[in-house]
């Protein structure tokens, strides 16, 4: 029987899944040649996240550039909202294609297609002759980024060693801040160029991360899970062995991974056939997953962070910080701090857990945003300089607490809680809610900042919303630390989970006493025990 809905209903399943998590041989990636190669490949995959971060920060920087403002006649209000939201509209348009391509043609093919479309968008953007041309280019940039951004974490989580999966996948989204740092300081460096190259140079260089990813992806392995799904098991086994055991196809961890993946996919195929979006509504476990990924997408963008990501200049103007040079330096410092904190917390998720980080981040965001709102009200009432400085401090603290969880776990948590057959679709649904929230945010925020005055009144809406977020996170977000990707399904689906019955102790027992020749044929035993499923 499947568990009910809510944290308490799944408490027993959480404890069972964590207790039954396999005790795999611990490895140190920095001393293992195969893992060093693997995480070099993972760095290539992470370039998609840096590309997205570059884009968001570049837009902030361009709005600070006087030459950009003059060239495009100082866009504001609804026009500025369209400028911000058209990227998300392009992303929404690309979402239906991303899971189809990732599942049908492979994770890498979808990334390549996304990079190619982004090149087109960047070319049009960099050559823009008027604001309409610039806005149109943003649609293609958003479309291409979505294909790459959705498929990259799928590939990342499916090639990572089980011991490092959580941290590696969490680091992926944290590298948004790396791209943001490059864009922020690059735009700062072009600030004093007295012509349109001040904004065209950052725009052209936006293509570099995707170009690097496009070329280097040829050396990155395809997802073993996808290969097994396509009945290419021997290729998958070679990849698992090459990167997780330095080519040893008889390694117990490799055999366990291979057997569990193959059996789980066989069960999914046997009982559920082809997946569809209606599967999200068919079981209580999938409805719970849908609820979680919807809130992940919405909360990640509706927590006030969109203000600092896209309308930083307007916020600084409201507290009397109008010097562009000062604004650049504050924004650049924010991105550096966010990168350091988010990556540090990404390496803590397997020690601290996902749930404590989510709670700490959301509670911290609420506390700092309340103080931010109060200080803004004091400044707007009487021009209190100390209150204005306090707003800057609160923006730093808010960004720091956001980085505890919402930077890294946004993607990592989504791909963890989804079974393979719904993983691409689940990530697409989560991204749909992100982009829908961004369209709303990027269109409404500039209007709200302009019309709802004094500005602190607009901020109170976010204070109420973040309070609601904290309630949802506390009562509904489940801990997933410990179990493998396949076994996490037990937390949501209970006895109905389609999980392979591979047992690490059985794998070890099979390996003991084998001759070398027997071990060479052990993969045939794994193949037979898992069974053909396609």
mmCIF file with all atom_site columns, C-alpha atoms in Angstrom, residues 86-231:
data_model
loop_
_atom_site.group_PDB
_atom_site.id
_atom_site.type_symbol
_atom_site.label_atom_id
_atom_site.label_alt_id
_atom_site.label_comp_id
_atom_site.label_asym_id
_atom_site.label_entity_id
_atom_site.label_seq_id
_atom_site.pdbx_PDB_ins_code
_atom_site.Cartn_x
_atom_site.Cartn_y
_atom_site.Cartn_z
_atom_site.occupancy
_atom_site.B_iso_or_equiv
_atom_site.pdbx_formal_charge
_atom_site.auth_seq_id
_atom_site.auth_comp_id
_atom_site.auth_asym_id
_atom_site.auth_atom_id
_atom_site.pdbx_PDB_model_num
ATOM 1   C CA . UNK A 1 86  ? 10.819 37.195 -22.963 1.00 0.00 ? 86  UNK A CA 1
ATOM 2   C CA . UNK A 1 87  ? 13.713 34.918 -21.962 1.00 0.00 ? 87  UNK A CA 1
ATOM 3   C CA . UNK A 1 88  ? 11.327 32.939 -19.768 1.00 0.00 ? 88  UNK A CA 1
ATOM 4   C CA . UNK A 1 89  ? 8.731  32.837 -22.535 1.00 0.00 ? 89  UNK A CA 1
ATOM 5   C CA . UNK A 1 90  ? 11.376 31.279 -24.794 1.00 0.00 ? 90  UNK A CA 1
ATOM 6   C CA . UNK A 1 91  ? 12.222 28.831 -22.024 1.00 0.00 ? 91  UNK A CA 1
ATOM 7   C CA . UNK A 1 92  ? 8.579  27.841 -21.671 1.00 0.00 ? 92  UNK A CA 1
ATOM 8   C CA . UNK A 1 93  ? 8.399  27.244 -25.424 1.00 0.00 ? 93  UNK A CA 1
ATOM 9   C CA . UNK A 1 94  ? 11.423 24.948 -25.235 1.00 0.00 ? 94  UNK A CA 1
ATOM 10  C CA . UNK A 1 95  ? 10.212 22.901 -22.271 1.00 0.00 ? 95  UNK A CA 1
ATOM 11  C CA . UNK A 1 96  ? 8.017  20.393 -24.177 1.00 0.00 ? 96  UNK A CA 1
ATOM 12  C CA . UNK A 1 97  ? 10.919 19.520 -26.485 1.00 0.00 ? 97  UNK A CA 1
ATOM 13  C CA . UNK A 1 98  ? 13.514 18.972 -23.763 1.00 0.00 ? 98  UNK A CA 1
ATOM 14  C CA . UNK A 1 99  ? 12.237 15.760 -22.094 1.00 0.00 ? 99  UNK A CA 1
ATOM 15  C CA . UNK A 1 100 ? 11.291 14.247 -25.457 1.00 0.00 ? 100 UNK A CA 1
ATOM 16  C CA . UNK A 1 101 ? 14.786 14.801 -26.851 1.00 0.00 ? 101 UNK A CA 1
ATOM 17  C CA . UNK A 1 102 ? 16.512 13.693 -23.640 1.00 0.00 ? 102 UNK A CA 1
ATOM 18  C CA . UNK A 1 103 ? 14.516 10.455 -23.438 1.00 0.00 ? 103 UNK A CA 1
ATOM 19  C CA . UNK A 1 104 ? 14.434 9.654  -27.155 1.00 0.00 ? 104 UNK A CA 1
ATOM 20  C CA . UNK A 1 105 ? 17.856 10.753 -28.410 1.00 0.00 ? 105 UNK A CA 1
ATOM 21  C CA . UNK A 1 106 ? 19.907 10.819 -25.211 1.00 0.00 ? 106 UNK A CA 1
ATOM 22  C CA . UNK A 1 107 ? 20.931 13.387 -22.631 1.00 0.00 ? 107 UNK A CA 1
ATOM 23  C CA . UNK A 1 108 ? 23.904 14.608 -24.692 1.00 0.00 ? 108 UNK A CA 1
ATOM 24  C CA . UNK A 1 109 ? 21.911 15.174 -27.890 1.00 0.00 ? 109 UNK A CA 1
ATOM 25  C CA . UNK A 1 110 ? 19.533 17.521 -26.120 1.00 0.00 ? 110 UNK A CA 1
ATOM 26  C CA . UNK A 1 111 ? 22.455 19.504 -24.691 1.00 0.00 ? 111 UNK A CA 1
ATOM 27  C CA . UNK A 1 112 ? 24.056 19.842 -28.125 1.00 0.00 ? 112 UNK A CA 1
ATOM 28  C CA . UNK A 1 113 ? 20.787 21.086 -29.621 1.00 0.00 ? 113 UNK A CA 1
ATOM 29  C CA . UNK A 1 114 ? 20.373 23.636 -26.835 1.00 0.00 ? 114 UNK A CA 1
ATOM 30  C CA . UNK A 1 115 ? 23.882 25.009 -27.332 1.00 0.00 ? 115 UNK A CA 1
ATOM 31  C CA . UNK A 1 116 ? 23.320 25.366 -31.087 1.00 0.00 ? 116 UNK A CA 1
ATOM 32  C CA . UNK A 1 117 ? 20.065 27.314 -30.636 1.00 0.00 ? 117 UNK A CA 1
ATOM 33  C CA . UNK A 1 118 ? 21.687 29.535 -28.022 1.00 0.00 ? 118 UNK A CA 1
ATOM 34  C CA . UNK A 1 119 ? 24.423 30.448 -30.533 1.00 0.00 ? 119 UNK A CA 1
ATOM 35  C CA . UNK A 1 120 ? 21.707 31.783 -32.857 1.00 0.00 ? 120 UNK A CA 1
ATOM 36  C CA . UNK A 1 121 ? 20.149 33.836 -30.072 1.00 0.00 ? 121 UNK A CA 1
ATOM 37  C CA . UNK A 1 122 ? 23.470 35.311 -28.967 1.00 0.00 ? 122 UNK A CA 1
ATOM 38  C CA . UNK A 1 123 ? 24.354 36.261 -32.557 1.00 0.00 ? 123 UNK A CA 1
ATOM 39  C CA . UNK A 1 124 ? 21.082 38.172 -33.011 1.00 0.00 ? 124 UNK A CA 1
ATOM 40  C CA . UNK A 1 125 ? 21.370 39.722 -29.549 1.00 0.00 ? 125 UNK A CA 1
ATOM 41  C CA . UNK A 1 126 ? 24.920 40.935 -30.111 1.00 0.00 ? 126 UNK A CA 1
ATOM 42  C CA . UNK A 1 127 ? 24.034 42.459 -33.491 1.00 0.00 ? 127 UNK A CA 1
ATOM 43  C CA . UNK A 1 128 ? 20.766 44.064 -32.310 1.00 0.00 ? 128 UNK A CA 1
ATOM 44  C CA . UNK A 1 129 ? 19.982 47.365 -34.024 1.00 0.00 ? 129 UNK A CA 1
ATOM 45  C CA . UNK A 1 130 ? 16.900 48.228 -31.978 1.00 0.00 ? 130 UNK A CA 1
ATOM 46  C CA . UNK A 1 131 ? 15.107 47.103 -28.844 1.00 0.00 ? 131 UNK A CA 1
ATOM 47  C CA . UNK A 1 132 ? 12.688 44.830 -30.719 1.00 0.00 ? 132 UNK A CA 1
ATOM 48  C CA . UNK A 1 133 ? 15.590 42.903 -32.241 1.00 0.00 ? 133 UNK A CA 1
ATOM 49  C CA . UNK A 1 134 ? 17.250 42.616 -28.837 1.00 0.00 ? 134 UNK A CA 1
ATOM 50  C CA . UNK A 1 135 ? 14.032 41.333 -27.240 1.00 0.00 ? 135 UNK A CA 1
ATOM 51  C CA . UNK A 1 136 ? 13.476 38.798 -30.062 1.00 0.00 ? 136 UNK A CA 1
ATOM 52  C CA . UNK A 1 137 ? 16.965 37.392 -29.555 1.00 0.00 ? 137 UNK A CA 1
ATOM 53  C CA . UNK A 1 138 ? 16.186 36.749 -25.905 1.00 0.00 ? 138 UNK A CA 1
ATOM 54  C CA . UNK A 1 139 ? 13.484 34.270 -26.934 1.00 0.00 ? 139 UNK A CA 1
ATOM 55  C CA . UNK A 1 140 ? 16.044 32.057 -28.705 1.00 0.00 ? 140 UNK A CA 1
ATOM 56  C CA . UNK A 1 141 ? 18.531 32.374 -25.858 1.00 0.00 ? 141 UNK A CA 1
ATOM 57  C CA . UNK A 1 142 ? 15.837 31.183 -23.448 1.00 0.00 ? 142 UNK A CA 1
ATOM 58  C CA . UNK A 1 143 ? 14.782 28.325 -25.741 1.00 0.00 ? 143 UNK A CA 1
ATOM 59  C CA . UNK A 1 144 ? 18.340 27.044 -26.157 1.00 0.00 ? 144 UNK A CA 1
ATOM 60  C CA . UNK A 1 145 ? 19.250 27.424 -22.503 1.00 0.00 ? 145 UNK A CA 1
ATOM 61  C CA . UNK A 1 146 ? 16.238 25.331 -21.514 1.00 0.00 ? 146 UNK A CA 1
ATOM 62  C CA . UNK A 1 147 ? 17.238 22.353 -23.671 1.00 0.00 ? 147 UNK A CA 1
ATOM 63  C CA . UNK A 1 148 ? 20.756 22.346 -22.225 1.00 0.00 ? 148 UNK A CA 1
ATOM 64  C CA . UNK A 1 149 ? 19.727 23.318 -18.703 1.00 0.00 ? 149 UNK A CA 1
ATOM 65  C CA . UNK A 1 150 ? 17.152 20.541 -18.401 1.00 0.00 ? 150 UNK A CA 1
ATOM 66  C CA . UNK A 1 151 ? 19.263 17.736 -19.837 1.00 0.00 ? 151 UNK A CA 1
ATOM 67  C CA . UNK A 1 152 ? 22.564 18.578 -18.123 1.00 0.00 ? 152 UNK A CA 1
ATOM 68  C CA . UNK A 1 153 ? 21.514 17.726 -14.539 1.00 0.00 ? 153 UNK A CA 1
ATOM 69  C CA . UNK A 1 154 ? 19.910 14.505 -15.778 1.00 0.00 ? 154 UNK A CA 1
ATOM 70  C CA . UNK A 1 155 ? 23.224 13.440 -17.288 1.00 0.00 ? 155 UNK A CA 1
ATOM 71  C CA . UNK A 1 156 ? 25.132 14.647 -14.254 1.00 0.00 ? 156 UNK A CA 1
ATOM 72  C CA . UNK A 1 157 ? 23.138 12.735 -11.656 1.00 0.00 ? 157 UNK A CA 1
ATOM 73  C CA . UNK A 1 158 ? 23.091 9.573  -13.782 1.00 0.00 ? 158 UNK A CA 1
ATOM 74  C CA . UNK A 1 159 ? 26.860 9.380  -14.338 1.00 0.00 ? 159 UNK A CA 1
ATOM 75  C CA . UNK A 1 160 ? 27.967 10.423 -10.835 1.00 0.00 ? 160 UNK A CA 1
ATOM 76  C CA . UNK A 1 161 ? 29.283 7.837  -8.383  1.00 0.00 ? 161 UNK A CA 1
ATOM 77  C CA . UNK A 1 162 ? 26.528 6.949  -5.844  1.00 0.00 ? 162 UNK A CA 1
ATOM 78  C CA . UNK A 1 163 ? 28.714 8.192  -2.994  1.00 0.00 ? 163 UNK A CA 1
ATOM 79  C CA . UNK A 1 164 ? 29.039 11.656 -4.521  1.00 0.00 ? 164 UNK A CA 1
ATOM 80  C CA . UNK A 1 165 ? 25.714 11.983 -6.366  1.00 0.00 ? 165 UNK A CA 1
ATOM 81  C CA . UNK A 1 166 ? 24.079 14.442 -3.978  1.00 0.00 ? 166 UNK A CA 1
ATOM 82  C CA . UNK A 1 167 ? 27.009 16.825 -3.733  1.00 0.00 ? 167 UNK A CA 1
ATOM 83  C CA . UNK A 1 168 ? 27.847 16.720 -7.452  1.00 0.00 ? 168 UNK A CA 1
ATOM 84  C CA . UNK A 1 169 ? 24.268 17.407 -8.518  1.00 0.00 ? 169 UNK A CA 1
ATOM 85  C CA . UNK A 1 170 ? 23.918 20.188 -5.953  1.00 0.00 ? 170 UNK A CA 1
ATOM 86  C CA . UNK A 1 171 ? 27.116 21.865 -7.147  1.00 0.00 ? 171 UNK A CA 1
ATOM 87  C CA . UNK A 1 172 ? 25.617 21.993 -10.648 1.00 0.00 ? 172 UNK A CA 1
ATOM 88  C CA . UNK A 1 173 ? 23.050 24.679 -9.889  1.00 0.00 ? 173 UNK A CA 1
ATOM 89  C CA . UNK A 1 174 ? 25.469 26.529 -7.598  1.00 0.00 ? 174 UNK A CA 1
ATOM 90  C CA . UNK A 1 175 ? 27.634 27.268 -10.627 1.00 0.00 ? 175 UNK A CA 1
ATOM 91  C CA . UNK A 1 176 ? 24.922 29.655 -11.780 1.00 0.00 ? 176 UNK A CA 1
ATOM 92  C CA . UNK A 1 177 ? 26.832 32.034 -9.527  1.00 0.00 ? 177 UNK A CA 1
ATOM 93  C CA . UNK A 1 178 ? 30.114 31.348 -11.351 1.00 0.00 ? 178 UNK A CA 1
ATOM 94  C CA . UNK A 1 179 ? 28.574 32.528 -14.608 1.00 0.00 ? 179 UNK A CA 1
ATOM 95  C CA . UNK A 1 180 ? 27.064 35.475 -12.767 1.00 0.00 ? 180 UNK A CA 1
ATOM 96  C CA . UNK A 1 181 ? 30.469 36.484 -11.393 1.00 0.00 ? 181 UNK A CA 1
ATOM 97  C CA . UNK A 1 182 ? 32.071 36.440 -14.838 1.00 0.00 ? 182 UNK A CA 1
ATOM 98  C CA . UNK A 1 183 ? 29.228 38.484 -16.352 1.00 0.00 ? 183 UNK A CA 1
ATOM 99  C CA . UNK A 1 184 ? 29.131 41.001 -13.513 1.00 0.00 ? 184 UNK A CA 1
ATOM 100 C CA . UNK A 1 185 ? 32.818 41.826 -13.560 1.00 0.00 ? 185 UNK A CA 1
ATOM 101 C CA . UNK A 1 186 ? 33.079 41.644 -17.336 1.00 0.00 ? 186 UNK A CA 1
ATOM 102 C CA . UNK A 1 187 ? 30.285 44.193 -17.664 1.00 0.00 ? 187 UNK A CA 1
ATOM 103 C CA . UNK A 1 188 ? 32.022 46.278 -15.020 1.00 0.00 ? 188 UNK A CA 1
ATOM 104 C CA . UNK A 1 189 ? 35.196 46.108 -17.109 1.00 0.00 ? 189 UNK A CA 1
ATOM 105 C CA . UNK A 1 190 ? 33.399 47.398 -20.211 1.00 0.00 ? 190 UNK A CA 1
ATOM 106 C CA . UNK A 1 191 ? 31.600 50.148 -18.290 1.00 0.00 ? 191 UNK A CA 1
ATOM 107 C CA . UNK A 1 192 ? 33.896 52.938 -19.453 1.00 0.00 ? 192 UNK A CA 1
ATOM 108 C CA . UNK A 1 193 ? 33.834 52.012 -23.148 1.00 0.00 ? 193 UNK A CA 1
ATOM 109 C CA . UNK A 1 194 ? 32.111 55.059 -24.665 1.00 0.00 ? 194 UNK A CA 1
ATOM 110 C CA . UNK A 1 195 ? 30.219 53.230 -27.425 1.00 0.00 ? 195 UNK A CA 1
ATOM 111 C CA . UNK A 1 196 ? 27.954 50.240 -28.023 1.00 0.00 ? 196 UNK A CA 1
ATOM 112 C CA . UNK A 1 197 ? 30.797 47.785 -27.586 1.00 0.00 ? 197 UNK A CA 1
ATOM 113 C CA . UNK A 1 198 ? 30.278 48.331 -23.865 1.00 0.00 ? 198 UNK A CA 1
ATOM 114 C CA . UNK A 1 199 ? 27.238 46.033 -24.082 1.00 0.00 ? 199 UNK A CA 1
ATOM 115 C CA . UNK A 1 200 ? 27.995 44.098 -27.276 1.00 0.00 ? 200 UNK A CA 1
ATOM 116 C CA . UNK A 1 201 ? 31.200 42.560 -25.851 1.00 0.00 ? 201 UNK A CA 1
ATOM 117 C CA . UNK A 1 202 ? 29.470 40.937 -22.823 1.00 0.00 ? 202 UNK A CA 1
ATOM 118 C CA . UNK A 1 203 ? 26.692 39.790 -25.134 1.00 0.00 ? 203 UNK A CA 1
ATOM 119 C CA . UNK A 1 204 ? 29.078 38.110 -27.595 1.00 0.00 ? 204 UNK A CA 1
ATOM 120 C CA . UNK A 1 205 ? 31.036 36.398 -24.824 1.00 0.00 ? 205 UNK A CA 1
ATOM 121 C CA . UNK A 1 206 ? 27.826 34.827 -23.535 1.00 0.00 ? 206 UNK A CA 1
ATOM 122 C CA . UNK A 1 207 ? 28.327 32.138 -26.185 1.00 0.00 ? 207 UNK A CA 1
ATOM 123 C CA . UNK A 1 208 ? 31.714 31.003 -24.825 1.00 0.00 ? 208 UNK A CA 1
ATOM 124 C CA . UNK A 1 209 ? 30.509 28.605 -22.069 1.00 0.00 ? 209 UNK A CA 1
ATOM 125 C CA . UNK A 1 210 ? 28.086 26.920 -24.465 1.00 0.00 ? 210 UNK A CA 1
ATOM 126 C CA . UNK A 1 211 ? 30.772 26.712 -27.152 1.00 0.00 ? 211 UNK A CA 1
ATOM 127 C CA . UNK A 1 212 ? 33.083 25.000 -24.679 1.00 0.00 ? 212 UNK A CA 1
ATOM 128 C CA . UNK A 1 213 ? 30.338 22.614 -23.613 1.00 0.00 ? 213 UNK A CA 1
ATOM 129 C CA . UNK A 1 214 ? 29.366 21.845 -27.218 1.00 0.00 ? 214 UNK A CA 1
ATOM 130 C CA . UNK A 1 215 ? 32.942 20.843 -28.123 1.00 0.00 ? 215 UNK A CA 1
ATOM 131 C CA . UNK A 1 216 ? 33.985 19.076 -24.916 1.00 0.00 ? 216 UNK A CA 1
ATOM 132 C CA . UNK A 1 217 ? 30.765 17.073 -24.666 1.00 0.00 ? 217 UNK A CA 1
ATOM 133 C CA . UNK A 1 218 ? 32.204 14.621 -27.212 1.00 0.00 ? 218 UNK A CA 1
ATOM 134 C CA . UNK A 1 219 ? 34.448 13.294 -24.407 1.00 0.00 ? 219 UNK A CA 1
ATOM 135 C CA . UNK A 1 220 ? 31.646 13.025 -21.825 1.00 0.00 ? 220 UNK A CA 1
ATOM 136 C CA . UNK A 1 221 ? 29.976 9.602  -21.344 1.00 0.00 ? 221 UNK A CA 1
ATOM 137 C CA . UNK A 1 222 ? 26.273 9.102  -22.033 1.00 0.00 ? 222 UNK A CA 1
ATOM 138 C CA . UNK A 1 223 ? 23.954 8.220  -19.153 1.00 0.00 ? 223 UNK A CA 1
ATOM 139 C CA . UNK A 1 224 ? 24.256 4.497  -18.270 1.00 0.00 ? 224 UNK A CA 1
ATOM 140 C CA . UNK A 1 225 ? 20.591 4.501  -17.256 1.00 0.00 ? 225 UNK A CA 1
ATOM 141 C CA . UNK A 1 226 ? 19.560 5.841  -20.659 1.00 0.00 ? 226 UNK A CA 1
ATOM 142 C CA . UNK A 1 227 ? 21.791 3.322  -22.440 1.00 0.00 ? 227 UNK A CA 1
ATOM 143 C CA . UNK A 1 228 ? 20.248 0.435  -20.504 1.00 0.00 ? 228 UNK A CA 1
ATOM 144 C CA . UNK A 1 229 ? 16.786 1.763  -21.323 1.00 0.00 ? 229 UNK A CA 1
ATOM 145 C CA . UNK A 1 230 ? 17.749 1.692  -25.020 1.00 0.00 ? 230 UNK A CA 1
ATOM 146 C CA . UNK A 1 231 ? 18.904 -1.947 -24.655 1.00 0.00 ? 231 UNK A CA 1
#
